[in-house]
Amino acid sequence: MAGKIKNCPMCGKLFNDTGHKVCMDCYDQILEKEREVVAYVRDHRGAKIPEICEATGAPAGMIKKMIREGRFEQIGVKMTYPCEKCGAPIISGKICQQCEEKARSELQKQASLQAAARQMAKVDQNRGQGFRSKERD
Ligand SMILES: [Zn+2]
Ligand SMILES: [Zn+2]
């Protein structure tokens, strides 16, 4: 499979992207780091993400990605990371289901408020026109 030549986002080197998105050197480093993280979690069950980051030097984003990929379930460890809004433990996405629902209903409320505002503006406009045309008479 022919790859695409581009700059590695981790080290800036030009490389042939075959789907890993980073160069082979960095990919090896990532795999090595992931192995380290998995080993640490296996030895320290219940370790929190900041603790794992500190112990392994892996970025939190990498650990979250590994949680989403189910990498810790493979070793029998249930890992979660906190919802960005309320801190509830989640295993996918950025926010928990509750916050997602809240955000969704908030959006709906905003949309209907906006629709109502548009409706009001229209009524105002019509009223204004009516007023002006009456004045012209
Ligand atoms: Zn690289
Ligand atoms: Zn939440």
mmCIF file of N, CA and C and ligand atoms in Angstrom:
data_model
loop_
_atom_site.group_PDB
_atom_site.id
_atom_site.type_symbol
_atom_site.label_atom_id
_atom_site.label_comp_id
_atom_site.label_asym_id
_atom_site.label_seq_id
_atom_site.Cartn_x
_atom_site.Cartn_y
_atom_site.Cartn_z
ATOM 1 N N MET A 1 0.854 -1.194 0.000
ATOM 2 C CA MET A 1 0.000 0.000 0.000
ATOM 3 C C MET A 1 0.890 1.243 0.000
ATOM 4 N N ALA A 2 0.686 2.106 -0.971
ATOM 5 C CA ALA A 2 1.493 3.316 -1.053
ATOM 6 C C ALA A 2 1.009 4.323 -0.027
ATOM 7 N N GLY A 3 1.941 4.906 0.697
ATOM 8 C CA GLY A 3 1.569 5.895 1.707
ATOM 9 C C GLY A 3 1.689 7.300 1.171
ATOM 10 N N LYS A 4 1.519 8.268 2.088
ATOM 11 C CA LYS A 4 1.615 9.674 1.721
ATOM 12 C C LYS A 4 2.805 10.274 2.446
ATOM 13 N N ILE A 5 3.627 11.040 1.723
ATOM 14 C CA ILE A 5 4.762 11.696 2.380
ATOM 15 C C ILE A 5 4.248 12.924 3.118
ATOM 16 N N LYS A 6 4.505 12.958 4.418
ATOM 17 C CA LYS A 6 4.135 14.157 5.165
ATOM 18 C C LYS A 6 5.020 14.325 6.382
ATOM 19 N N ASN A 7 4.826 15.445 7.096
ATOM 20 C CA ASN A 7 5.627 15.703 8.285
ATOM 21 C C ASN A 7 5.036 14.969 9.476
ATOM 22 N N CYS A 8 5.896 14.322 10.227
ATOM 23 C CA CYS A 8 5.452 13.643 11.444
ATOM 24 C C CYS A 8 4.998 14.694 12.451
ATOM 25 N N PRO A 9 3.783 14.567 12.991
ATOM 26 C CA PRO A 9 3.307 15.552 13.965
ATOM 27 C C PRO A 9 4.061 15.504 15.291
ATOM 28 N N MET A 10 4.789 14.426 15.533
ATOM 29 C CA MET A 10 5.517 14.320 16.801
ATOM 30 C C MET A 10 6.938 14.846 16.715
ATOM 31 N N CYS A 11 7.659 14.520 15.621
ATOM 32 C CA CYS A 11 9.063 14.937 15.548
ATOM 33 C C CYS A 11 9.327 15.856 14.368
ATOM 34 N N GLY A 12 8.339 16.051 13.488
ATOM 35 C CA GLY A 12 8.496 16.982 12.377
ATOM 36 C C GLY A 12 9.247 16.419 11.183
ATOM 37 N N LYS A 13 9.702 15.179 11.285
ATOM 38 C CA LYS A 13 10.448 14.560 10.205
ATOM 39 C C LYS A 13 9.497 14.196 9.054
ATOM 40 N N LEU A 14 10.019 14.272 7.804
ATOM 41 C CA LEU A 14 9.222 13.799 6.670
ATOM 42 C C LEU A 14 9.180 12.278 6.723
ATOM 43 N N PHE A 15 8.015 11.725 6.473
ATOM 44 C CA PHE A 15 7.922 10.267 6.483
ATOM 45 C C PHE A 15 6.808 9.808 5.555
ATOM 46 N N ASN A 16 6.803 8.534 5.291
ATOM 47 C CA ASN A 16 5.817 7.928 4.411
ATOM 48 C C ASN A 16 4.676 7.392 5.271
ATOM 49 N N ASP A 17 3.540 8.102 5.292
ATOM 50 C CA ASP A 17 2.440 7.715 6.177
ATOM 51 C C ASP A 17 1.689 6.508 5.630
ATOM 52 N N THR A 18 1.789 5.415 6.354
ATOM 53 C CA THR A 18 1.094 4.202 5.926
ATOM 54 C C THR A 18 -0.140 3.951 6.788
ATOM 55 N N GLY A 19 -0.588 4.999 7.500
ATOM 56 C CA GLY A 19 -1.797 4.866 8.297
ATOM 57 C C GLY A 19 -1.598 5.050 9.787
ATOM 58 N N HIS A 20 -0.327 5.159 10.215
ATOM 59 C CA HIS A 20 -0.068 5.347 11.648
ATOM 60 C C HIS A 20 -0.110 6.812 12.038
ATOM 61 N N LYS A 21 -0.093 7.701 11.028
ATOM 62 C CA LYS A 21 -0.150 9.159 11.238
ATOM 63 C C LYS A 21 1.126 9.749 11.814
ATOM 64 N N VAL A 22 2.041 8.930 12.304
ATOM 65 C CA VAL A 22 3.338 9.423 12.771
ATOM 66 C C VAL A 22 4.419 8.561 12.110
ATOM 67 N N CYS A 23 5.670 9.032 12.175
ATOM 68 C CA CYS A 23 6.737 8.273 11.535
ATOM 69 C C CYS A 23 7.008 6.969 12.303
ATOM 70 N N MET A 24 7.710 6.058 11.672
ATOM 71 C CA MET A 24 7.938 4.751 12.299
ATOM 72 C C MET A 24 8.678 4.878 13.629
ATOM 73 N N ASP A 25 9.639 5.815 13.696
ATOM 74 C CA ASP A 25 10.386 6.019 14.955
ATOM 75 C C ASP A 25 9.432 6.387 16.089
ATOM 76 N N CYS A 26 8.562 7.381 15.769
ATOM 77 C CA CYS A 26 7.630 7.838 16.800
ATOM 78 C C CYS A 26 6.593 6.759 17.093
ATOM 79 N N TYR A 27 6.187 6.040 16.054
ATOM 80 C CA TYR A 27 5.216 4.971 16.251
ATOM 81 C C TYR A 27 5.781 3.918 17.210
ATOM 82 N N ASP A 28 7.055 3.599 17.003
ATOM 83 C CA ASP A 28 7.721 2.649 17.915
ATOM 84 C C ASP A 28 7.705 3.185 19.336
ATOM 85 N N GLN A 29 7.971 4.500 19.445
ATOM 86 C CA GLN A 29 7.985 5.122 20.774
ATOM 87 C C GLN A 29 6.611 5.050 21.422
ATOM 88 N N ILE A 30 5.572 5.295 20.590
ATOM 89 C CA ILE A 30 4.195 5.247 21.105
ATOM 90 C C ILE A 30 3.881 3.829 21.590
ATOM 91 N N LEU A 31 4.223 2.844 20.767
ATOM 92 C CA LEU A 31 3.945 1.450 21.149
ATOM 93 C C LEU A 31 4.662 1.108 22.451
ATOM 94 N N GLU A 32 5.913 1.565 22.533
ATOM 95 C CA GLU A 32 6.717 1.309 23.729
ATOM 96 C C GLU A 32 6.039 1.939 24.951
ATOM 97 N N LYS A 33 5.579 3.205 24.768
ATOM 98 C CA LYS A 33 4.932 3.941 25.848
ATOM 99 C C LYS A 33 3.625 3.234 26.238
ATOM 100 N N GLU A 34 2.881 2.786 25.231
ATOM 101 C CA GLU A 34 1.614 2.092 25.519
ATOM 102 C C GLU A 34 1.874 0.818 26.317
ATOM 103 N N ARG A 35 2.940 0.121 25.949
ATOM 104 C CA ARG A 35 3.278 -1.102 26.697
ATOM 105 C C ARG A 35 3.592 -0.750 28.151
ATOM 106 N N GLU A 36 4.308 0.371 28.305
ATOM 107 C CA GLU A 36 4.668 0.830 29.641
ATOM 108 C C GLU A 36 3.407 1.141 30.460
ATOM 109 N N VAL A 37 2.468 1.849 29.795
ATOM 110 C CA VAL A 37 1.228 2.230 30.471
ATOM 111 C C VAL A 37 0.443 0.979 30.874
ATOM 112 N N VAL A 38 0.319 0.030 29.947
ATOM 113 C CA VAL A 38 -0.425 -1.200 30.228
ATOM 114 C C VAL A 38 0.232 -1.940 31.396
ATOM 115 N N ALA A 39 1.559 -2.009 31.375
ATOM 116 C CA ALA A 39 2.282 -2.708 32.447
ATOM 117 C C ALA A 39 2.051 -2.002 33.779
ATOM 118 N N TYR A 40 2.085 -0.665 33.737
ATOM 119 C CA TYR A 40 1.900 0.087 34.982
ATOM 120 C C TYR A 40 0.504 -0.142 35.545
ATOM 121 N N VAL A 41 -0.494 -0.071 34.659
ATOM 122 C CA VAL A 41 -1.881 -0.253 35.108
ATOM 123 C C VAL A 41 -2.094 -1.674 35.647
ATOM 124 N N ARG A 42 -1.436 -2.638 35.002
ATOM 125 C CA ARG A 42 -1.568 -4.023 35.457
ATOM 126 C C ARG A 42 -0.992 -4.180 36.858
ATOM 127 N N ASP A 43 0.104 -3.462 37.108
ATOM 128 C CA ASP A 43 0.746 -3.559 38.424
ATOM 129 C C ASP A 43 0.130 -2.640 39.466
ATOM 130 N N HIS A 44 -0.570 -1.610 38.986
ATOM 131 C CA HIS A 44 -1.170 -0.639 39.919
ATOM 132 C C HIS A 44 -2.648 -0.492 39.610
ATOM 133 N N ARG A 45 -3.401 -1.524 39.883
ATOM 134 C CA ARG A 45 -4.831 -1.479 39.589
ATOM 135 C C ARG A 45 -5.494 -0.339 40.342
ATOM 136 N N GLY A 46 -6.377 0.378 39.656
ATOM 137 C CA GLY A 46 -7.059 1.490 40.301
ATOM 138 C C GLY A 46 -6.276 2.792 40.191
ATOM 139 N N ALA A 47 -5.136 2.756 39.499
ATOM 140 C CA ALA A 47 -4.346 3.980 39.343
ATOM 141 C C ALA A 47 -5.145 4.981 38.513
ATOM 142 N N LYS A 48 -5.063 6.240 38.915
ATOM 143 C CA LYS A 48 -5.775 7.291 38.184
ATOM 144 C C LYS A 48 -4.878 7.831 37.070
ATOM 145 N N ILE A 49 -5.501 8.475 36.091
ATOM 146 C CA ILE A 49 -4.762 8.951 34.924
ATOM 147 C C ILE A 49 -3.572 9.855 35.286
ATOM 148 N N PRO A 50 -3.769 10.857 36.160
ATOM 149 C CA PRO A 50 -2.617 11.720 36.479
ATOM 150 C C PRO A 50 -1.443 10.930 37.047
ATOM 151 N N GLU A 51 -1.776 9.924 37.841
ATOM 152 C CA GLU A 51 -0.742 9.077 38.441
ATOM 153 C C GLU A 51 -0.007 8.297 37.344
ATOM 154 N N ILE A 52 -0.764 7.792 36.382
ATOM 155 C CA ILE A 52 -0.168 7.016 35.295
ATOM 156 C C ILE A 52 0.712 7.925 34.421
ATOM 157 N N CYS A 53 0.204 9.139 34.168
ATOM 158 C CA CYS A 53 0.976 10.108 33.377
ATOM 159 C C CYS A 53 2.321 10.356 34.042
ATOM 160 N N GLU A 54 2.257 10.586 35.344
ATOM 161 C CA GLU A 54 3.464 10.915 36.078
ATOM 162 C C GLU A 54 4.436 9.742 36.091
ATOM 163 N N ALA A 55 3.895 8.555 36.274
ATOM 164 C CA ALA A 55 4.746 7.379 36.407
ATOM 165 C C ALA A 55 5.363 6.962 35.072
ATOM 166 N N THR A 56 4.607 7.114 33.978
ATOM 167 C CA THR A 56 5.090 6.606 32.697
ATOM 168 C C THR A 56 5.524 7.709 31.741
ATOM 169 N N GLY A 57 5.107 8.946 32.027
ATOM 170 C CA GLY A 57 5.426 10.046 31.132
ATOM 171 C C GLY A 57 4.530 10.066 29.901
ATOM 172 N N ALA A 58 3.495 9.228 29.894
ATOM 173 C CA ALA A 58 2.562 9.200 28.766
ATOM 174 C C ALA A 58 1.577 10.361 28.897
ATOM 175 N N PRO A 59 1.227 11.002 27.775
ATOM 176 C CA PRO A 59 0.232 12.083 27.862
ATOM 177 C C PRO A 59 -1.147 11.536 28.196
ATOM 178 N N ALA A 60 -1.960 12.348 28.902
ATOM 179 C CA ALA A 60 -3.295 11.901 29.303
ATOM 180 C C ALA A 60 -4.125 11.501 28.087
ATOM 181 N N GLY A 61 -3.947 12.244 26.982
ATOM 182 C CA GLY A 61 -4.710 11.945 25.770
ATOM 183 C C GLY A 61 -4.467 10.524 25.294
ATOM 184 N N MET A 62 -3.233 10.075 25.425
ATOM 185 C CA MET A 62 -2.901 8.717 24.985
ATOM 186 C C MET A 62 -3.618 7.692 25.861
ATOM 187 N N ILE A 63 -3.646 7.956 27.154
ATOM 188 C CA ILE A 63 -4.284 7.017 28.087
ATOM 189 C C ILE A 63 -5.792 6.974 27.830
ATOM 190 N N LYS A 64 -6.392 8.166 27.602
ATOM 191 C CA LYS A 64 -7.825 8.207 27.307
ATOM 192 C C LYS A 64 -8.123 7.426 26.035
ATOM 193 N N LYS A 65 -7.257 7.602 25.043
ATOM 194 C CA LYS A 65 -7.448 6.897 23.784
ATOM 195 C C LYS A 65 -7.377 5.387 24.025
ATOM 196 N N MET A 66 -6.445 4.979 24.877
ATOM 197 C CA MET A 66 -6.301 3.559 25.179
ATOM 198 C C MET A 66 -7.539 3.035 25.911
ATOM 199 N N ILE A 67 -8.120 3.884 26.776
ATOM 200 C CA ILE A 67 -9.341 3.475 27.485
ATOM 201 C C ILE A 67 -10.456 3.270 26.465
ATOM 202 N N ARG A 68 -10.585 4.241 25.554
ATOM 203 C CA ARG A 68 -11.629 4.138 24.522
ATOM 204 C C ARG A 68 -11.432 2.899 23.666
ATOM 205 N N GLU A 69 -10.171 2.533 23.450
ATOM 206 C CA GLU A 69 -9.889 1.353 22.623
ATOM 207 C C GLU A 69 -10.051 0.056 23.400
ATOM 208 N N GLY A 70 -10.327 0.172 24.706
ATOM 209 C CA GLY A 70 -10.529 -1.026 25.516
ATOM 210 C C GLY A 70 -9.240 -1.762 25.831
ATOM 211 N N ARG A 71 -8.122 -1.023 25.793
ATOM 212 C CA ARG A 71 -6.817 -1.662 25.994
ATOM 213 C C ARG A 71 -6.635 -2.194 27.412
ATOM 214 N N PHE A 72 -7.325 -1.594 28.360
ATOM 215 C CA PHE A 72 -7.145 -2.038 29.747
ATOM 216 C C PHE A 72 -8.109 -3.163 30.092
ATOM 217 N N GLU A 73 -9.254 -3.175 29.372
ATOM 218 C CA GLU A 73 -10.183 -4.282 29.579
ATOM 219 C C GLU A 73 -9.521 -5.581 29.156
ATOM 220 N N GLN A 74 -8.638 -5.472 28.155
ATOM 221 C CA GLN A 74 -7.923 -6.655 27.679
ATOM 222 C C GLN A 74 -7.098 -7.299 28.790
ATOM 223 N N ILE A 75 -6.630 -6.467 29.738
ATOM 224 C CA ILE A 75 -5.846 -7.031 30.838
ATOM 225 C C ILE A 75 -6.691 -7.135 32.104
ATOM 226 N N GLY A 76 -8.013 -6.993 31.924
ATOM 227 C CA GLY A 76 -8.919 -7.202 33.050
ATOM 228 C C GLY A 76 -8.996 -6.045 34.015
ATOM 229 N N VAL A 77 -8.652 -4.840 33.556
ATOM 230 C CA VAL A 77 -8.729 -3.670 34.420
ATOM 231 C C VAL A 77 -9.760 -2.712 33.845
ATOM 232 N N LYS A 78 -10.703 -2.343 34.707
ATOM 233 C CA LYS A 78 -11.719 -1.381 34.261
ATOM 234 C C LYS A 78 -11.173 0.023 34.493
ATOM 235 N N MET A 79 -10.907 0.719 33.411
ATOM 236 C CA MET A 79 -10.371 2.068 33.547
ATOM 237 C C MET A 79 -11.394 3.077 33.050
ATOM 238 N N THR A 80 -11.453 4.216 33.706
ATOM 239 C CA THR A 80 -12.331 5.288 33.260
ATOM 240 C C THR A 80 -11.538 6.586 33.304
ATOM 241 N N TYR A 81 -12.083 7.615 32.683
ATOM 242 C CA TYR A 81 -11.503 8.945 32.842
ATOM 243 C C TYR A 81 -12.648 9.905 33.112
ATOM 244 N N PRO A 82 -12.349 11.048 33.739
ATOM 245 C CA PRO A 82 -13.449 11.924 34.160
ATOM 246 C C PRO A 82 -14.103 12.691 33.020
ATOM 247 N N CYS A 83 -15.435 12.835 33.145
ATOM 248 C CA CYS A 83 -16.220 13.672 32.243
ATOM 249 C C CYS A 83 -15.656 15.092 32.318
ATOM 250 N N GLU A 84 -15.516 15.742 31.171
ATOM 251 C CA GLU A 84 -14.918 17.083 31.161
ATOM 252 C C GLU A 84 -15.801 18.120 31.841
ATOM 253 N N LYS A 85 -17.077 17.814 32.020
ATOM 254 C CA LYS A 85 -17.976 18.783 32.644
ATOM 255 C C LYS A 85 -18.160 18.516 34.135
ATOM 256 N N CYS A 86 -18.476 17.266 34.499
ATOM 257 C CA CYS A 86 -18.826 17.014 35.896
ATOM 258 C C CYS A 86 -17.863 16.058 36.594
ATOM 259 N N GLY A 87 -16.937 15.457 35.848
ATOM 260 C CA GLY A 87 -15.955 14.589 36.480
ATOM 261 C C GLY A 87 -16.417 13.155 36.695
ATOM 262 N N ALA A 88 -17.645 12.830 36.233
ATOM 263 C CA ALA A 88 -18.138 11.457 36.367
ATOM 264 C C ALA A 88 -17.259 10.521 35.530
ATOM 265 N N PRO A 89 -17.059 9.294 35.985
ATOM 266 C CA PRO A 89 -16.206 8.377 35.229
ATOM 267 C C PRO A 89 -16.844 7.948 33.912
ATOM 268 N N ILE A 90 -16.103 8.085 32.825
ATOM 269 C CA ILE A 90 -16.607 7.670 31.507
ATOM 270 C C ILE A 90 -15.544 6.847 30.792
ATOM 271 N N ILE A 91 -15.959 6.142 29.765
ATOM 272 C CA ILE A 91 -14.999 5.341 29.002
ATOM 273 C C ILE A 91 -15.003 5.696 27.525
ATOM 274 N N SER A 92 -15.861 6.654 27.133
ATOM 275 C CA SER A 92 -15.839 7.074 25.740
ATOM 276 C C SER A 92 -16.308 8.508 25.630
ATOM 277 N N GLY A 93 -15.908 9.166 24.549
ATOM 278 C CA GLY A 93 -16.302 10.549 24.333
ATOM 279 C C GLY A 93 -15.592 11.497 25.276
ATOM 280 N N LYS A 94 -16.138 12.703 25.422
ATOM 281 C CA LYS A 94 -15.499 13.710 26.270
ATOM 282 C C LYS A 94 -16.321 13.992 27.512
ATOM 283 N N ILE A 95 -17.638 13.810 27.405
ATOM 284 C CA ILE A 95 -18.494 14.083 28.552
ATOM 285 C C ILE A 95 -19.404 12.876 28.794
ATOM 286 N N CYS A 96 -19.958 12.799 30.011
ATOM 287 C CA CYS A 96 -20.786 11.650 30.365
ATOM 288 C C CYS A 96 -22.159 11.766 29.704
ATOM 289 N N GLN A 97 -22.918 10.692 29.779
ATOM 290 C CA GLN A 97 -24.222 10.650 29.127
ATOM 291 C C GLN A 97 -25.155 11.715 29.678
ATOM 292 N N GLN A 98 -25.089 11.903 31.004
ATOM 293 C CA GLN A 98 -25.959 12.889 31.650
ATOM 294 C C GLN A 98 -25.666 14.279 31.124
ATOM 295 N N CYS A 99 -24.360 14.610 31.051
ATOM 296 C CA CYS A 99 -23.975 15.935 30.572
ATOM 297 C C CYS A 99 -24.332 16.066 29.096
ATOM 298 N N GLU A 100 -24.222 14.962 28.368
ATOM 299 C CA GLU A 100 -24.539 14.986 26.950
ATOM 300 C C GLU A 100 -26.020 15.309 26.779
ATOM 301 N N GLU A 101 -26.856 14.646 27.605
ATOM 302 C CA GLU A 101 -28.298 14.880 27.523
ATOM 303 C C GLU A 101 -28.621 16.310 27.919
ATOM 304 N N LYS A 102 -27.918 16.786 28.971
ATOM 305 C CA LYS A 102 -28.146 18.147 29.428
ATOM 306 C C LYS A 102 -27.766 19.117 28.306
ATOM 307 N N ALA A 103 -26.624 18.865 27.687
ATOM 308 C CA ALA A 103 -26.154 19.737 26.609
ATOM 309 C C ALA A 103 -27.142 19.707 25.450
ATOM 310 N N ARG A 104 -27.675 18.521 25.169
ATOM 311 C CA ARG A 104 -28.603 18.381 24.059
ATOM 312 C C ARG A 104 -29.889 19.160 24.336
ATOM 313 N N SER A 105 -30.453 19.031 25.545
ATOM 314 C CA SER A 105 -31.705 19.732 25.844
ATOM 315 C C SER A 105 -31.444 21.225 25.923
ATOM 316 N N GLU A 106 -30.205 21.590 26.349
ATOM 317 C CA GLU A 106 -29.825 23.004 26.385
ATOM 318 C C GLU A 106 -29.833 23.559 24.963
ATOM 319 N N LEU A 107 -29.288 22.773 24.049
ATOM 320 C CA LEU A 107 -29.241 23.177 22.639
ATOM 321 C C LEU A 107 -30.648 23.334 22.090
ATOM 322 N N GLN A 108 -31.499 22.354 22.441
ATOM 323 C CA GLN A 108 -32.882 22.395 21.963
ATOM 324 C C GLN A 108 -33.582 23.639 22.486
ATOM 325 N N LYS A 109 -33.321 23.941 23.774
ATOM 326 C CA LYS A 109 -33.950 25.097 24.387
ATOM 327 C C LYS A 109 -33.489 26.359 23.662
ATOM 328 N N GLN A 110 -32.175 26.417 23.402
ATOM 329 C CA GLN A 110 -31.625 27.566 22.707
ATOM 330 C C GLN A 110 -32.237 27.697 21.318
ATOM 331 N N ALA A 111 -32.361 26.569 20.638
ATOM 332 C CA ALA A 111 -32.906 26.587 19.278
ATOM 333 C C ALA A 111 -34.341 27.093 19.294
ATOM 334 N N SER A 112 -35.136 26.618 20.281
ATOM 335 C CA SER A 112 -36.533 27.054 20.305
ATOM 336 C C SER A 112 -36.624 28.510 20.748
ATOM 337 N N LEU A 113 -35.676 28.946 21.608
ATOM 338 C CA LEU A 113 -35.648 30.355 22.006
ATOM 339 C C LEU A 113 -35.332 31.225 20.800
ATOM 340 N N GLN A 114 -34.356 30.733 20.011
ATOM 341 C CA GLN A 114 -33.968 31.474 18.822
ATOM 342 C C GLN A 114 -35.128 31.542 17.838
ATOM 343 N N ALA A 115 -35.825 30.419 17.695
ATOM 344 C CA ALA A 115 -36.967 30.380 16.793
ATOM 345 C C ALA A 115 -38.031 31.367 17.277
ATOM 346 N N ALA A 116 -38.240 31.386 18.596
ATOM 347 C CA ALA A 116 -39.222 32.303 19.174
ATOM 348 C C ALA A 116 -38.782 33.747 18.938
ATOM 349 N N ALA A 117 -37.464 33.990 19.100
ATOM 350 C CA ALA A 117 -36.940 35.342 18.893
ATOM 351 C C ALA A 117 -37.134 35.766 17.442
ATOM 352 N N ARG A 118 -36.883 34.812 16.522
ATOM 353 C CA ARG A 118 -37.072 35.119 15.105
ATOM 354 C C ARG A 118 -38.529 35.465 14.836
ATOM 355 N N GLN A 119 -39.408 34.677 15.456
ATOM 356 C CA GLN A 119 -40.844 34.878 15.277
ATOM 357 C C GLN A 119 -41.234 36.273 15.760
ATOM 358 N N MET A 120 -40.690 36.639 16.937
ATOM 359 C CA MET A 120 -40.967 37.955 17.512
ATOM 360 C C MET A 120 -40.475 39.048 16.570
ATOM 361 N N ALA A 121 -39.261 38.870 16.042
ATOM 362 C CA ALA A 121 -38.670 39.865 15.151
ATOM 363 C C ALA A 121 -39.565 40.048 13.935
ATOM 364 N N LYS A 122 -40.078 38.931 13.438
ATOM 365 C CA LYS A 122 -40.941 38.986 12.258
ATOM 366 C C LYS A 122 -42.196 39.796 12.585
ATOM 367 N N VAL A 123 -42.785 39.487 13.741
ATOM 368 C CA VAL A 123 -43.993 40.191 14.150
ATOM 369 C C VAL A 123 -43.702 41.680 14.276
ATOM 370 N N ASP A 124 -42.544 41.993 14.920
ATOM 371 C CA ASP A 124 -42.147 43.396 15.069
ATOM 372 C C ASP A 124 -42.030 44.082 13.718
ATOM 373 N N GLN A 125 -41.394 43.353 12.787
ATOM 374 C CA GLN A 125 -41.178 43.897 11.459
ATOM 375 C C GLN A 125 -42.525 44.219 10.803
ATOM 376 N N ASN A 126 -43.407 43.239 10.848
ATOM 377 C CA ASN A 126 -44.718 43.413 10.232
ATOM 378 C C ASN A 126 -45.447 44.599 10.849
ATOM 379 N N ARG A 127 -45.322 44.655 12.188
ATOM 380 C CA ARG A 127 -46.008 45.726 12.893
ATOM 381 C C ARG A 127 -45.445 47.071 12.427
ATOM 382 N N GLY A 128 -44.089 47.110 12.329
ATOM 383 C CA GLY A 128 -43.424 48.334 11.915
ATOM 384 C C GLY A 128 -43.878 48.761 10.529
ATOM 385 N N GLN A 129 -43.934 47.761 9.632
ATOM 386 C CA GLN A 129 -44.352 48.082 8.267
ATOM 387 C C GLN A 129 -45.783 48.604 8.249
ATOM 388 N N GLY A 130 -46.618 47.922 9.052
ATOM 389 C CA GLY A 130 -48.004 48.333 9.107
ATOM 390 C C GLY A 130 -48.114 49.765 9.595
ATOM 391 N N PHE A 131 -47.293 50.063 10.571
ATOM 392 C CA PHE A 131 -47.311 51.404 11.154
ATOM 393 C C PHE A 131 -46.921 52.447 10.106
ATOM 394 N N ARG A 132 -45.787 52.076 9.409
ATOM 395 C CA ARG A 132 -45.306 53.019 8.395
ATOM 396 C C ARG A 132 -46.351 53.240 7.294
ATOM 397 N N SER A 133 -46.955 52.124 6.853
ATOM 398 C CA SER A 133 -47.891 52.275 5.738
ATOM 399 C C SER A 133 -49.112 53.081 6.170
ATOM 400 N N LYS A 134 -49.438 52.925 7.462
ATOM 401 C CA LYS A 134 -50.584 53.680 7.959
ATOM 402 C C LYS A 134 -50.240 55.182 7.947
ATOM 403 N N GLU A 135 -48.945 55.442 8.310
ATOM 404 C CA GLU A 135 -48.507 56.821 8.380
ATOM 405 C C GLU A 135 -48.570 57.474 6.993
ATOM 406 N N ARG A 136 -48.238 56.621 5.990
ATOM 407 C CA ARG A 136 -48.202 57.134 4.626
ATOM 408 C C ARG A 136 -49.611 57.525 4.153
ATOM 409 N N ASP A 137 -50.588 56.837 4.670
ATOM 410 C CA ASP A 137 -51.960 57.087 4.176
ATOM 411 C C ASP A 137 -52.478 58.476 4.440
HETATM 412 ZN ZN ZN B 1 8.239 11.157 14.170
HETATM 413 ZN ZN ZN B 2 -20.705 14.693 33.130
#
